[in-house]
Tab-separated table of C-alpha atoms in Angstrom:
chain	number	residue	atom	x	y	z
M	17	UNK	CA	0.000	0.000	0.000
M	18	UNK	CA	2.339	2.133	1.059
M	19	UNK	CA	4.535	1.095	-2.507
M	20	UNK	CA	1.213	2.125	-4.623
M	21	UNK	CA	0.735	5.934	-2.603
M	22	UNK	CA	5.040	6.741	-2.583
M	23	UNK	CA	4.313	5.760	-6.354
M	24	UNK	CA	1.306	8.201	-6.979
M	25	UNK	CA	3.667	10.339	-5.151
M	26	UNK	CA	6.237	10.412	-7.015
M	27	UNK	CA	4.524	10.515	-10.378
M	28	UNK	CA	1.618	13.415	-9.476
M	29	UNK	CA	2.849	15.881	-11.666
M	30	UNK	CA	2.845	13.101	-14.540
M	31	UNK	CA	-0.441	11.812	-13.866
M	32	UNK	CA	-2.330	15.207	-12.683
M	33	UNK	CA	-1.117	16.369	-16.444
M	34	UNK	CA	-2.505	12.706	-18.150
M	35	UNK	CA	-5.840	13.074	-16.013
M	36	UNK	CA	-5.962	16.907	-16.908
M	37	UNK	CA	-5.163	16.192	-20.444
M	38	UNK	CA	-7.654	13.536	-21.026
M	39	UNK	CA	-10.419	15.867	-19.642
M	40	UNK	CA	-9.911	18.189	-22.655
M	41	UNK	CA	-9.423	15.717	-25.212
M	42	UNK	CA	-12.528	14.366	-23.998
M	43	UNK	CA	-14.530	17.294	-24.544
M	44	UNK	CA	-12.739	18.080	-27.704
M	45	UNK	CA	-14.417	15.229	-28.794
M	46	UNK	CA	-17.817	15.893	-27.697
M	47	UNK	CA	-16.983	19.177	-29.364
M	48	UNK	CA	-16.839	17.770	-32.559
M	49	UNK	CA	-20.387	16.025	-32.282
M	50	UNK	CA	-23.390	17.969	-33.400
M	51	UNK	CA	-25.808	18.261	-30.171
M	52	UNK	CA	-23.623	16.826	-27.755
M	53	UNK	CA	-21.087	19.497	-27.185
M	54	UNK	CA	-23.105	21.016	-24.012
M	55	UNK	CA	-20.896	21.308	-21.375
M	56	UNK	CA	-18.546	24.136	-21.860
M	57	UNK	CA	-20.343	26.851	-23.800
M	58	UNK	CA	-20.849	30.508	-23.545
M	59	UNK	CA	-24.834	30.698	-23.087
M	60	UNK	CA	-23.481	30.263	-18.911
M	61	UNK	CA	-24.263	33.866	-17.563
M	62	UNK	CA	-20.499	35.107	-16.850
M	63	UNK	CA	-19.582	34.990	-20.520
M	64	UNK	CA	-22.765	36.128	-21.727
M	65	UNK	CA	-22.288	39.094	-19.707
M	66	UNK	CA	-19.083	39.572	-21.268
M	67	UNK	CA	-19.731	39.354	-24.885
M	68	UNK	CA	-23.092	41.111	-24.352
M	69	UNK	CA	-20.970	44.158	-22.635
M	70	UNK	CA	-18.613	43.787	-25.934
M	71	UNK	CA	-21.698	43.602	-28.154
M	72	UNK	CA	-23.134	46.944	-26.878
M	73	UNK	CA	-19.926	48.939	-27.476
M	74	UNK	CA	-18.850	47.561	-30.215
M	75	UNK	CA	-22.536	48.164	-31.716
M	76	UNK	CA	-22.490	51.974	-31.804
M	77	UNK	CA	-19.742	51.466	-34.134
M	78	UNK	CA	-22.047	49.648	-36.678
M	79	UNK	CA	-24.987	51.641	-36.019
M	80	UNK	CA	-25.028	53.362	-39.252
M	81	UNK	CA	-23.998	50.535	-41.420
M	82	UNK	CA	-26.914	48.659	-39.727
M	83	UNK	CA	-29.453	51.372	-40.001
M	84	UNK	CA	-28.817	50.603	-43.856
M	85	UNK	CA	-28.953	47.414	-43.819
M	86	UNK	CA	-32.080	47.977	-42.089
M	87	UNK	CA	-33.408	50.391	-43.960
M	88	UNK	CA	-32.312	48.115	-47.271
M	89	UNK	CA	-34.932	44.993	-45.800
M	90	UNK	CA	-37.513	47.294	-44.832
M	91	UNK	CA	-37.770	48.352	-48.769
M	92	UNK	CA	-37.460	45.463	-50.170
M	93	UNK	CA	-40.529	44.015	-47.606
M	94	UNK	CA	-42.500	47.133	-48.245
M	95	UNK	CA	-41.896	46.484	-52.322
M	96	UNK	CA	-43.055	42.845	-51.834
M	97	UNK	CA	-46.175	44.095	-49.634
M	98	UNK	CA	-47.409	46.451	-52.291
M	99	UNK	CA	-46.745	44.057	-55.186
M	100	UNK	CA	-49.056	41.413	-53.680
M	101	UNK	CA	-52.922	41.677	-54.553
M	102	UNK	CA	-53.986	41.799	-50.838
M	103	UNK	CA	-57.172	40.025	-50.844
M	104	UNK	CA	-56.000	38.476	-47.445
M	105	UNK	CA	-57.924	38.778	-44.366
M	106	UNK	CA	-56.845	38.387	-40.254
M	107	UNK	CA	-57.601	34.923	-40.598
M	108	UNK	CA	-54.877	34.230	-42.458
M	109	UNK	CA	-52.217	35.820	-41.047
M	110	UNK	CA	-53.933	33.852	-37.596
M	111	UNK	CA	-53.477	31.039	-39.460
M	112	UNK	CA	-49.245	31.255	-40.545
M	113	UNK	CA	-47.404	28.438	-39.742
M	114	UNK	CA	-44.297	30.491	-38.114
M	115	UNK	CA	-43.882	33.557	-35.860
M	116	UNK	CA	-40.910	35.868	-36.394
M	117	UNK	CA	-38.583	37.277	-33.386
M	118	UNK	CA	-36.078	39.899	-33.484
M	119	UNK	CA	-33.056	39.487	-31.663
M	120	UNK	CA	-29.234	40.223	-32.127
M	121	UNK	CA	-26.375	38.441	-32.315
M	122	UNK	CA	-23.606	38.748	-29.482
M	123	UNK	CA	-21.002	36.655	-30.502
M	124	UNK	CA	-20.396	35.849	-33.898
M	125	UNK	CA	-17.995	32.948	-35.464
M	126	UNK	CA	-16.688	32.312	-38.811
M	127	UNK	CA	-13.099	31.438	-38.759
M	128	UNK	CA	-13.172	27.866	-36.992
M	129	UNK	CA	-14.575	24.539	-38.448
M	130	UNK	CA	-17.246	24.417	-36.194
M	131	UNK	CA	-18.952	27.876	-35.648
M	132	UNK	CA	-21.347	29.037	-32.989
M	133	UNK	CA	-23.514	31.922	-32.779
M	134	UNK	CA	-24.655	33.477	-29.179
M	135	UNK	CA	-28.104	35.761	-29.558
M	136	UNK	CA	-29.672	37.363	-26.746
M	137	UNK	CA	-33.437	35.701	-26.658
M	138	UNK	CA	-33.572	32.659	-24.691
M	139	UNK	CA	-36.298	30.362	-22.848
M	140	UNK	CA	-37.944	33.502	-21.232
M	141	UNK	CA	-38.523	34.709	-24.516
M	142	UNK	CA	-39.808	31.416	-25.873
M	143	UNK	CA	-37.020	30.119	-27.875
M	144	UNK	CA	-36.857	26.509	-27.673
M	145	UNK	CA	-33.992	23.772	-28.693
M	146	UNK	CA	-34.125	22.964	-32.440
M	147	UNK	CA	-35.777	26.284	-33.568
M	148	UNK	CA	-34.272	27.596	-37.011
M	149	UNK	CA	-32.843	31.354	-36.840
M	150	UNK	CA	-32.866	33.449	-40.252
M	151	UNK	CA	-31.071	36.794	-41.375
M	152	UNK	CA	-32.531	39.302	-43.753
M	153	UNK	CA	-31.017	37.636	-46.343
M	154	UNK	CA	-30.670	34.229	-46.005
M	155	UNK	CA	-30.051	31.642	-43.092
M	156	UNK	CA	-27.951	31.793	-39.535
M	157	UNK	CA	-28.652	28.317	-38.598
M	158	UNK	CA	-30.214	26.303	-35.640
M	159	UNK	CA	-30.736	27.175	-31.947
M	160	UNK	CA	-28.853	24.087	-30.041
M	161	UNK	CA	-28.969	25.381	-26.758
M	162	UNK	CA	-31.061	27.834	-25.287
M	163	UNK	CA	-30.648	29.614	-21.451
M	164	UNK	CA	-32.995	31.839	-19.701
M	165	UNK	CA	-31.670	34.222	-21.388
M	166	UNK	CA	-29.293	33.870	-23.720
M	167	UNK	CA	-29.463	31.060	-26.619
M	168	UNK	CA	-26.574	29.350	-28.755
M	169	UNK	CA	-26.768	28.955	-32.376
M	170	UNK	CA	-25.120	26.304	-34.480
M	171	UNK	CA	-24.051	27.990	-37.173
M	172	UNK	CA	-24.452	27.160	-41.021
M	173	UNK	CA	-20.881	27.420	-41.046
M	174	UNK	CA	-20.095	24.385	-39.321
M	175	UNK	CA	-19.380	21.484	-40.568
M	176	UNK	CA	-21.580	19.253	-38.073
M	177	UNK	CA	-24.802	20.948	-39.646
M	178	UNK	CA	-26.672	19.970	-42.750
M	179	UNK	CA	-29.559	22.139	-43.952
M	180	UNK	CA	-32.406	20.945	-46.455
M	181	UNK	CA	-32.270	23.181	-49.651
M	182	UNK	CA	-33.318	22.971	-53.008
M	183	UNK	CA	-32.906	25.086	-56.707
M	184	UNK	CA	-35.718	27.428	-56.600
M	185	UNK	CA	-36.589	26.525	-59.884
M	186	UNK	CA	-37.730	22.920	-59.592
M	187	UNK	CA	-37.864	20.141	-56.461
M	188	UNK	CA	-34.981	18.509	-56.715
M	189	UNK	CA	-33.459	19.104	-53.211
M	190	UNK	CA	-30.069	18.112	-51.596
M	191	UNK	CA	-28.344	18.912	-47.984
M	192	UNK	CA	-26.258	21.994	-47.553
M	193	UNK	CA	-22.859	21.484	-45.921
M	194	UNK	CA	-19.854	23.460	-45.280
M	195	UNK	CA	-16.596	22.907	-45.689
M	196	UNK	CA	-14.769	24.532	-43.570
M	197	UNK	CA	-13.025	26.972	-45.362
M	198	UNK	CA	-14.560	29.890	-46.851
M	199	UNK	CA	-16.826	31.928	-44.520
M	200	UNK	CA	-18.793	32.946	-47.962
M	201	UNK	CA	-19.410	29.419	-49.777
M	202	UNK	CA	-21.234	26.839	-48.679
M	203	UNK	CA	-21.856	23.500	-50.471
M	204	UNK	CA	-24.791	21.766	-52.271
M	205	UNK	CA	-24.255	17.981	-52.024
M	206	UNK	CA	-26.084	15.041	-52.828
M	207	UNK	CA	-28.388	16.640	-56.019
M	208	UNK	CA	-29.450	14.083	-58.600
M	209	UNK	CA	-28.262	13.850	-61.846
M	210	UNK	CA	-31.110	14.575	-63.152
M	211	UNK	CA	-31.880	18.441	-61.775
M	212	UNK	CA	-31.100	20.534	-64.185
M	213	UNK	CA	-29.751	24.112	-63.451
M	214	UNK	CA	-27.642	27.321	-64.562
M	215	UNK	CA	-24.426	28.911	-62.817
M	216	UNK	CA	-26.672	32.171	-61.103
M	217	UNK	CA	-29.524	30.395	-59.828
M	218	UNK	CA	-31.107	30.637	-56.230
M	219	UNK	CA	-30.776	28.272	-53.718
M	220	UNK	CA	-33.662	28.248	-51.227
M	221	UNK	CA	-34.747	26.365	-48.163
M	222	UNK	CA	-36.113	22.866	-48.872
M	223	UNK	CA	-40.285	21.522	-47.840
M	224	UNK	CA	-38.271	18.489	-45.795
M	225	UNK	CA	-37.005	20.376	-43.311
M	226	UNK	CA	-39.380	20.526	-40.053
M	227	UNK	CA	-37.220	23.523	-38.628
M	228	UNK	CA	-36.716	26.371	-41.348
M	229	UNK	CA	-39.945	27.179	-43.598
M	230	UNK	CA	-39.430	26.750	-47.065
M	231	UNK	CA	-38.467	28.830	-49.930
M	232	UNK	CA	-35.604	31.207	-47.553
M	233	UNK	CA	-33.520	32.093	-50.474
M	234	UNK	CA	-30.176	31.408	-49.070
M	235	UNK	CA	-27.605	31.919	-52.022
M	236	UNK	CA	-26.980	31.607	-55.911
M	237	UNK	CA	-25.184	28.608	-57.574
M	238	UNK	CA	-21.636	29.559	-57.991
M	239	UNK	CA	-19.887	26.824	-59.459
M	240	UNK	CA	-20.802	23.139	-59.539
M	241	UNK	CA	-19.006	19.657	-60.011
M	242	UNK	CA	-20.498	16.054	-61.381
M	243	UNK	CA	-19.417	13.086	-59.426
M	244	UNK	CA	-19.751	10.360	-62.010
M	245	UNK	CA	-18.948	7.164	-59.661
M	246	UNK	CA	-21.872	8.435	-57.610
M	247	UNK	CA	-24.287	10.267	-59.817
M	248	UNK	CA	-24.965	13.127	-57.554
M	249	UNK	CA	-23.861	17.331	-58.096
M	250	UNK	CA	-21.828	18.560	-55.646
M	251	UNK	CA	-22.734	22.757	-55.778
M	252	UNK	CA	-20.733	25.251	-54.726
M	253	UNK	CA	-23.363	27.903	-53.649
M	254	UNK	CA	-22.351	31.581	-52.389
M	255	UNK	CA	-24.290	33.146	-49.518
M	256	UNK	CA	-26.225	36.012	-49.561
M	257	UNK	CA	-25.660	36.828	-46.447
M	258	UNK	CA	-22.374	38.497	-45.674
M	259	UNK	CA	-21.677	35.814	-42.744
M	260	UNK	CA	-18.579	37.789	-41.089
M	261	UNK	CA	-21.008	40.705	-40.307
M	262	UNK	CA	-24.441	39.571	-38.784
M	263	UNK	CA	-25.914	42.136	-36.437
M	264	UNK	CA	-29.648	41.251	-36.631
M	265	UNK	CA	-31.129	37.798	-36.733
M	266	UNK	CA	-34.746	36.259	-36.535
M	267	UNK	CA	-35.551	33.764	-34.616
M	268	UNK	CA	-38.711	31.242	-36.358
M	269	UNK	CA	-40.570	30.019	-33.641
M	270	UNK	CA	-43.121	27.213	-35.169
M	271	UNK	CA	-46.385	27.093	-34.520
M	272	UNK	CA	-47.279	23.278	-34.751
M	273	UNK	CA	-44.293	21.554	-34.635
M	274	UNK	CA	-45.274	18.672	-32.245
M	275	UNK	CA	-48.273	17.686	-34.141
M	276	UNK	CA	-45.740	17.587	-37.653
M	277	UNK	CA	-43.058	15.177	-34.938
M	278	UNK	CA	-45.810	13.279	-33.540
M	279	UNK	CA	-47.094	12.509	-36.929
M	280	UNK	CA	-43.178	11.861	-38.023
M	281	UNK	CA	-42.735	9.418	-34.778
M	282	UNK	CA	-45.955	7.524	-36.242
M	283	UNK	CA	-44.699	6.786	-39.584
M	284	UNK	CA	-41.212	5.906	-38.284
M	285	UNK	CA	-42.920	2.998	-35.133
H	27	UNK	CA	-7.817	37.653	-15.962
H	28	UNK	CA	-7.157	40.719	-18.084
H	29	UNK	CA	-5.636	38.827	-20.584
H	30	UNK	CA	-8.071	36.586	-20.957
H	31	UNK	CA	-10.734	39.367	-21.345
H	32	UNK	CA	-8.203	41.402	-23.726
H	33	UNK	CA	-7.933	37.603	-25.834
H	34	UNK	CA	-12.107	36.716	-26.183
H	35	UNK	CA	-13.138	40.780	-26.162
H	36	UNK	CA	-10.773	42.315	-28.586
H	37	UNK	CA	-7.876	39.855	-30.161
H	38	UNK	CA	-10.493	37.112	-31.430
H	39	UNK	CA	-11.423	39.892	-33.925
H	40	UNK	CA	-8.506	40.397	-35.716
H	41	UNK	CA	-8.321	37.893	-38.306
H	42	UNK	CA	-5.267	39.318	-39.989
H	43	UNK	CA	-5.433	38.762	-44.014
H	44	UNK	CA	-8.417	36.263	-43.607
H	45	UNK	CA	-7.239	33.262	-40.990
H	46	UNK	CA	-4.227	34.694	-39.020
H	47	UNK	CA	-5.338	35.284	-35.425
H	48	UNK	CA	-2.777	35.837	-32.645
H	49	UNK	CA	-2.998	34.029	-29.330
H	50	UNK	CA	-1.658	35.958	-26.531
H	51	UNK	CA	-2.874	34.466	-23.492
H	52	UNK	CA	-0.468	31.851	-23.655
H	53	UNK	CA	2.012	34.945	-22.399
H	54	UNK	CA	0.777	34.225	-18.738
H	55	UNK	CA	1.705	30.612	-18.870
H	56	UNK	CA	5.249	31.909	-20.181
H	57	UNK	CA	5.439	34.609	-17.737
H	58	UNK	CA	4.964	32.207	-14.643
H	59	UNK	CA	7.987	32.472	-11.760
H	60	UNK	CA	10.161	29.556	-12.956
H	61	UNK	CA	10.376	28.412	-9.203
H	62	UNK	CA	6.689	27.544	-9.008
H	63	UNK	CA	5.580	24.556	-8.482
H	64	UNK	CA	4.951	22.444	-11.429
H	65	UNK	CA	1.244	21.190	-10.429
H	66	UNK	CA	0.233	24.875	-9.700
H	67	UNK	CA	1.426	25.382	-13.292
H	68	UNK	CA	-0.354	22.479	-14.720
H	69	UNK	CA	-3.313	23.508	-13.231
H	70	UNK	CA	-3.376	26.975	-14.476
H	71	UNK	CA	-2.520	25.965	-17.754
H	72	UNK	CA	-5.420	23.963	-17.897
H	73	UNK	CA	-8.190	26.345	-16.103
H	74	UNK	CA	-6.677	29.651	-18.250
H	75	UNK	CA	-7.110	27.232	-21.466
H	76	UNK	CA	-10.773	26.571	-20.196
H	77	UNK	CA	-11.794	29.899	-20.066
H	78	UNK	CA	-10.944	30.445	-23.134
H	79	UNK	CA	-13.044	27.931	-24.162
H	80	UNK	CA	-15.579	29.242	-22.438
H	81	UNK	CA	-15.797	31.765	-24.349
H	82	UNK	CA	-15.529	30.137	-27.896
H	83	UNK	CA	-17.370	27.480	-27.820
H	84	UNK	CA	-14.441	25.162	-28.414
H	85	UNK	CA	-14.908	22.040	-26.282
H	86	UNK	CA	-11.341	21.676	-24.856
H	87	UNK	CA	-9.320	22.642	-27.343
H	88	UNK	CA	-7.546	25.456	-25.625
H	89	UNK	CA	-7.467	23.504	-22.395
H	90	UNK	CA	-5.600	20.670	-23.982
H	91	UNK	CA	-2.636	22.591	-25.826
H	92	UNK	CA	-2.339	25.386	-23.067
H	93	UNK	CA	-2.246	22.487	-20.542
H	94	UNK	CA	0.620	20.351	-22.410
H	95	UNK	CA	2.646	23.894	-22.875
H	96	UNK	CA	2.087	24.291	-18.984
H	97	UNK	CA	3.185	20.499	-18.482
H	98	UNK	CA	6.334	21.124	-21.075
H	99	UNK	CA	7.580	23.961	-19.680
H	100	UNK	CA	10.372	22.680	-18.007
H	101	UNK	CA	12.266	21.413	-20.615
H	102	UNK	CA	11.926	23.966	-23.074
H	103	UNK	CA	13.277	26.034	-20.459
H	104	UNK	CA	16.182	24.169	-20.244
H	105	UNK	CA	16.306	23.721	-23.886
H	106	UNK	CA	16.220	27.529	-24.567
H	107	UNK	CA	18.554	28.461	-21.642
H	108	UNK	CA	20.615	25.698	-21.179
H	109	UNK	CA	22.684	25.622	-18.007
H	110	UNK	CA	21.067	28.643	-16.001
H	111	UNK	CA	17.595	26.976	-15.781
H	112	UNK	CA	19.773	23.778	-13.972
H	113	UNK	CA	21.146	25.988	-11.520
H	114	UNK	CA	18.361	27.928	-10.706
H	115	UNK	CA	19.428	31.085	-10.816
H	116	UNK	CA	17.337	31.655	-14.113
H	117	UNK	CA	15.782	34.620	-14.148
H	118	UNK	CA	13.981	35.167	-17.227
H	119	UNK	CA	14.042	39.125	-17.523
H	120	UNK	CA	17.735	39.043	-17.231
H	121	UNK	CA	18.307	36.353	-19.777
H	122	UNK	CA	19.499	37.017	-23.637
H	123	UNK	CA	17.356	38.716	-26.140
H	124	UNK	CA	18.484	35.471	-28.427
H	125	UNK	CA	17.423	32.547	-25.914
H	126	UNK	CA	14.088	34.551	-24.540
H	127	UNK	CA	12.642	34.510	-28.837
H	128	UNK	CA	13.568	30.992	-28.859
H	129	UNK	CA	11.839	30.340	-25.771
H	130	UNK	CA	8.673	31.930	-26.644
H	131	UNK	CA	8.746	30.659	-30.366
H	132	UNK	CA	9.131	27.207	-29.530
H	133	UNK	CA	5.931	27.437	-27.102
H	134	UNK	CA	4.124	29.426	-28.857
H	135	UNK	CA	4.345	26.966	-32.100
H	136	UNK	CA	3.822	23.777	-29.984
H	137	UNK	CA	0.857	25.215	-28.716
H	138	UNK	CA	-0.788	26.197	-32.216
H	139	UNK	CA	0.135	23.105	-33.460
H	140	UNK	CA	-1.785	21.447	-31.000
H	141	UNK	CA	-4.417	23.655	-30.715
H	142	UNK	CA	-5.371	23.648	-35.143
H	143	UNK	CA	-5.080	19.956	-34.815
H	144	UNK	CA	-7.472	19.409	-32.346
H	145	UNK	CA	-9.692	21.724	-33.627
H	146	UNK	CA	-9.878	20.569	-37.193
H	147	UNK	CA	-9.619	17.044	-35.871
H	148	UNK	CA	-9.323	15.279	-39.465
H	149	UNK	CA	-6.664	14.665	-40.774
H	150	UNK	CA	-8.153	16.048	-44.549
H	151	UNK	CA	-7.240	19.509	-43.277
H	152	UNK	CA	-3.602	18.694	-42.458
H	153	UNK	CA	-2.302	21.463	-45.106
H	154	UNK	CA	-4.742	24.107	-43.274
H	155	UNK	CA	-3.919	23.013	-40.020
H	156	UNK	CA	0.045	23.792	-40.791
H	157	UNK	CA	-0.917	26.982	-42.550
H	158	UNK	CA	-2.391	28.350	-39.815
H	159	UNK	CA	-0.631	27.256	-37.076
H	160	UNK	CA	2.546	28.714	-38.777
H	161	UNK	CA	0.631	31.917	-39.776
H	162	UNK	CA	-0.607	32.534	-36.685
H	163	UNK	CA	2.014	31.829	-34.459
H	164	UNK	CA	4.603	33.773	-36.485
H	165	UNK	CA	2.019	36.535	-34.927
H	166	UNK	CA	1.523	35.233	-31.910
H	167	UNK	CA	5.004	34.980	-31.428
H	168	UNK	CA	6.191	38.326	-32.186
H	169	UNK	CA	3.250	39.788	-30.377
H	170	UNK	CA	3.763	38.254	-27.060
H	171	UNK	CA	7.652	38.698	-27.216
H	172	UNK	CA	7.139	42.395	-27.513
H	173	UNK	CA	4.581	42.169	-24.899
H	174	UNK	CA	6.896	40.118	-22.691
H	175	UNK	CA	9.700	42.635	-23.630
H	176	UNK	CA	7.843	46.146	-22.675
H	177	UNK	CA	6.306	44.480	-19.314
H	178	UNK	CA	10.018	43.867	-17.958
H	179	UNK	CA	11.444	47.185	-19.381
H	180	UNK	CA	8.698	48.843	-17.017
């Protein structure tokens, strides 16, 4: 016995830096696993604080360039409004599938592999796990964690993610992916063979997906590559969304979801 | 505690020419009296590398590489200064201008090493991983030496 503790003794530093060591690599690994990496994030209320102190300084900086961009999505909705032949009523709108929250982004990501997003709506505000969060122009990704107060976002750029989207122009839909590399591109993968398209088109939010509506234009087809062992286009699509600068986000809060995953638990027992 | 707030708050924007980013809270794990005990070190390598974490939503990436610089410190000590560091009479603000760069680049490229790995964690991004982590420590490197530098002028 006393062999085994003048042992641990003697090797503590050794063994304090292999237990210490392991830790990390441990949750390095959860890390790298979509919906597991939980323990050690910044939605805790001490870093929150922090970035959200950051967020409101640094804002004032932006505040112009923001008003614009701002001002630019206001147009374009009001343009869209008076196009349409409104022959809607309340009922309708009572109706819509999806409510819309504002909210901003505190902490913003682009430069790792795996990106996160921190916004400042959480549970109090009614933002659930698994909820889809939009830009003006195009998508931020999905809420993974959400605090009282504060929520994390999983960001489109990261490379544990995979979004439903399809060519505007027909059905044919594949999963978008990143790559890791560029903060502006983001990849198409897995469209048939037979989906026809041109380099230009608009990529938009697929019907399969339970969390974003559909038809959220998200980029335009940049370049694109056959595979011919596997039949499927691999599409290299570039953002609309300026990805390095997000200020303002939406969060899509659902309005039926559990009836749409009940029925989805039904088919799959 | 500063530096950590200076690292997450203002130096995680940088982003030099696209991906170079310089680390400098590694500095405090440099800075450390070289008389203090070793598991004190170890284990604020590893809770300096958490916060960091903390803050970036990166697992234990940071924890891991700032933890095996804490654990490794020793020897590249006595690599870098040779004989001094044996005799203890090291004192690192009266060493040469030569052996305190090669101390701080050998860290400070250990630790990005380790750090890109584990957070690309494929080996598919091995040419990306060794971009940056040369990249970025080249600024890492001369960032905290000058730091280091100017805090034992004053």
């Amino acid at each position: 016995m006393q062999q085994i503790i003048k042992f641990f003794l003697r090797f503590k530093i050794g063994i304090l830096f292999l237990v210490l060591f392991s830790i990390s690599l441990a949750l390095t690994i959860q890390s790298h696993s979509y919906h597991n990496n939980k323990w050690i994030s910044s939605t805790n209320s001490i870093t929150a604080f922090f970035l959200n102190i950051q967020h409101d300084l640094s804002s004032y900086f932006n505040l112009k360039q923001n008003n614009l961009k701002l001002q630019k999505e206001n147009n374009n909705l009001k343009e869209q409004l008076y196009n349409l032949n409104i022959t809607t009523n309340d009922s309708i709108i009572l109706d819509s599938l999806y409510t819309f929250k504002p909210c901003h982004v505190i902490s913003n990501s682009f430069k790792r592999v795996d990106n996160y997003v921190l916004i400042d709506l959480g549970q109090s505000d009614g933002v659930k796990e698994d909820y889809a969060v939009s830009l003006p122009n195009g998508i931020l990704g999905i809420v993974e964690k959400s605090e009282k107060n504060y929520s994390r976002v999983i960001s489109i750029l990261n490379t544990n993610l995979s979004v439903n989207a399809k060519l505007k122009n027909s059905n044919n839909f594949g999963s978008l992916q990143w790559d890791g590399a560029r903060p502006n591109t983001i990849f198409l993968e897995d469209l048939p063979r037979s989906a026809s398209f041109n380099i230009g088109d608009t990529i938009v939010t697929g019907n399969n997906s339970l969390i974003f509506p559909k038809d959220i234009p998200i980029g335009t087809i940049k370049n694109y590559e056959l595979d011919n062992n596997i039949g499927y286009y691999s599409i290299e699509v570039k953002l609309f969304a300026d990805m390095t600068s997000v200020n303002h986000a939406y969060v899509i809060i659902p309005k039926n979801i559990r009836e749409a995953k009940d029925l989805l638990r039904e088919k799959d027992e | 505690m500063v530096l950590i707030l200076i690292q997450v708050l203002i130096l995680d924007h940088i982003l030099f020419l696209g991906y170079i980013n310089p680390y400098l809270y590694i500095l405090f794990i440099l800075a450390l009296p070289i008389n203090l005990n070793r598991v004190y070190i170890i284990l604020l390598g590893f809770a300096l590398g958490l916060c960091i974490d903390l803050f970036n939503n990166t697992g234990g990436v940071h924890a891991a590489s700032t933890l095996f610089i804490a654990y490794f410190r020793p020897f590249i000590l006595r690599l870098s200064f040779g004989i001094s560091y044996d005799y203890n009479t090291l004192k690192l603000h009266k060493t040469d201008f030569k052996e305190q760069f090669l101390y701080v680049v050998i860290m400070v490229f250990i630790h990005h090493l380790l750090m890109f790995s584990l957070e690309y964690f494929s080996i598919n991004y091995t040419v990306e991983i060794l971009k940056n982590a040369l990249l970025s420590g080249i600024f890492s490197s001369i960032l905290i030496f000058t730091t280091l530098r100017l805090i034992y002028k004053a």
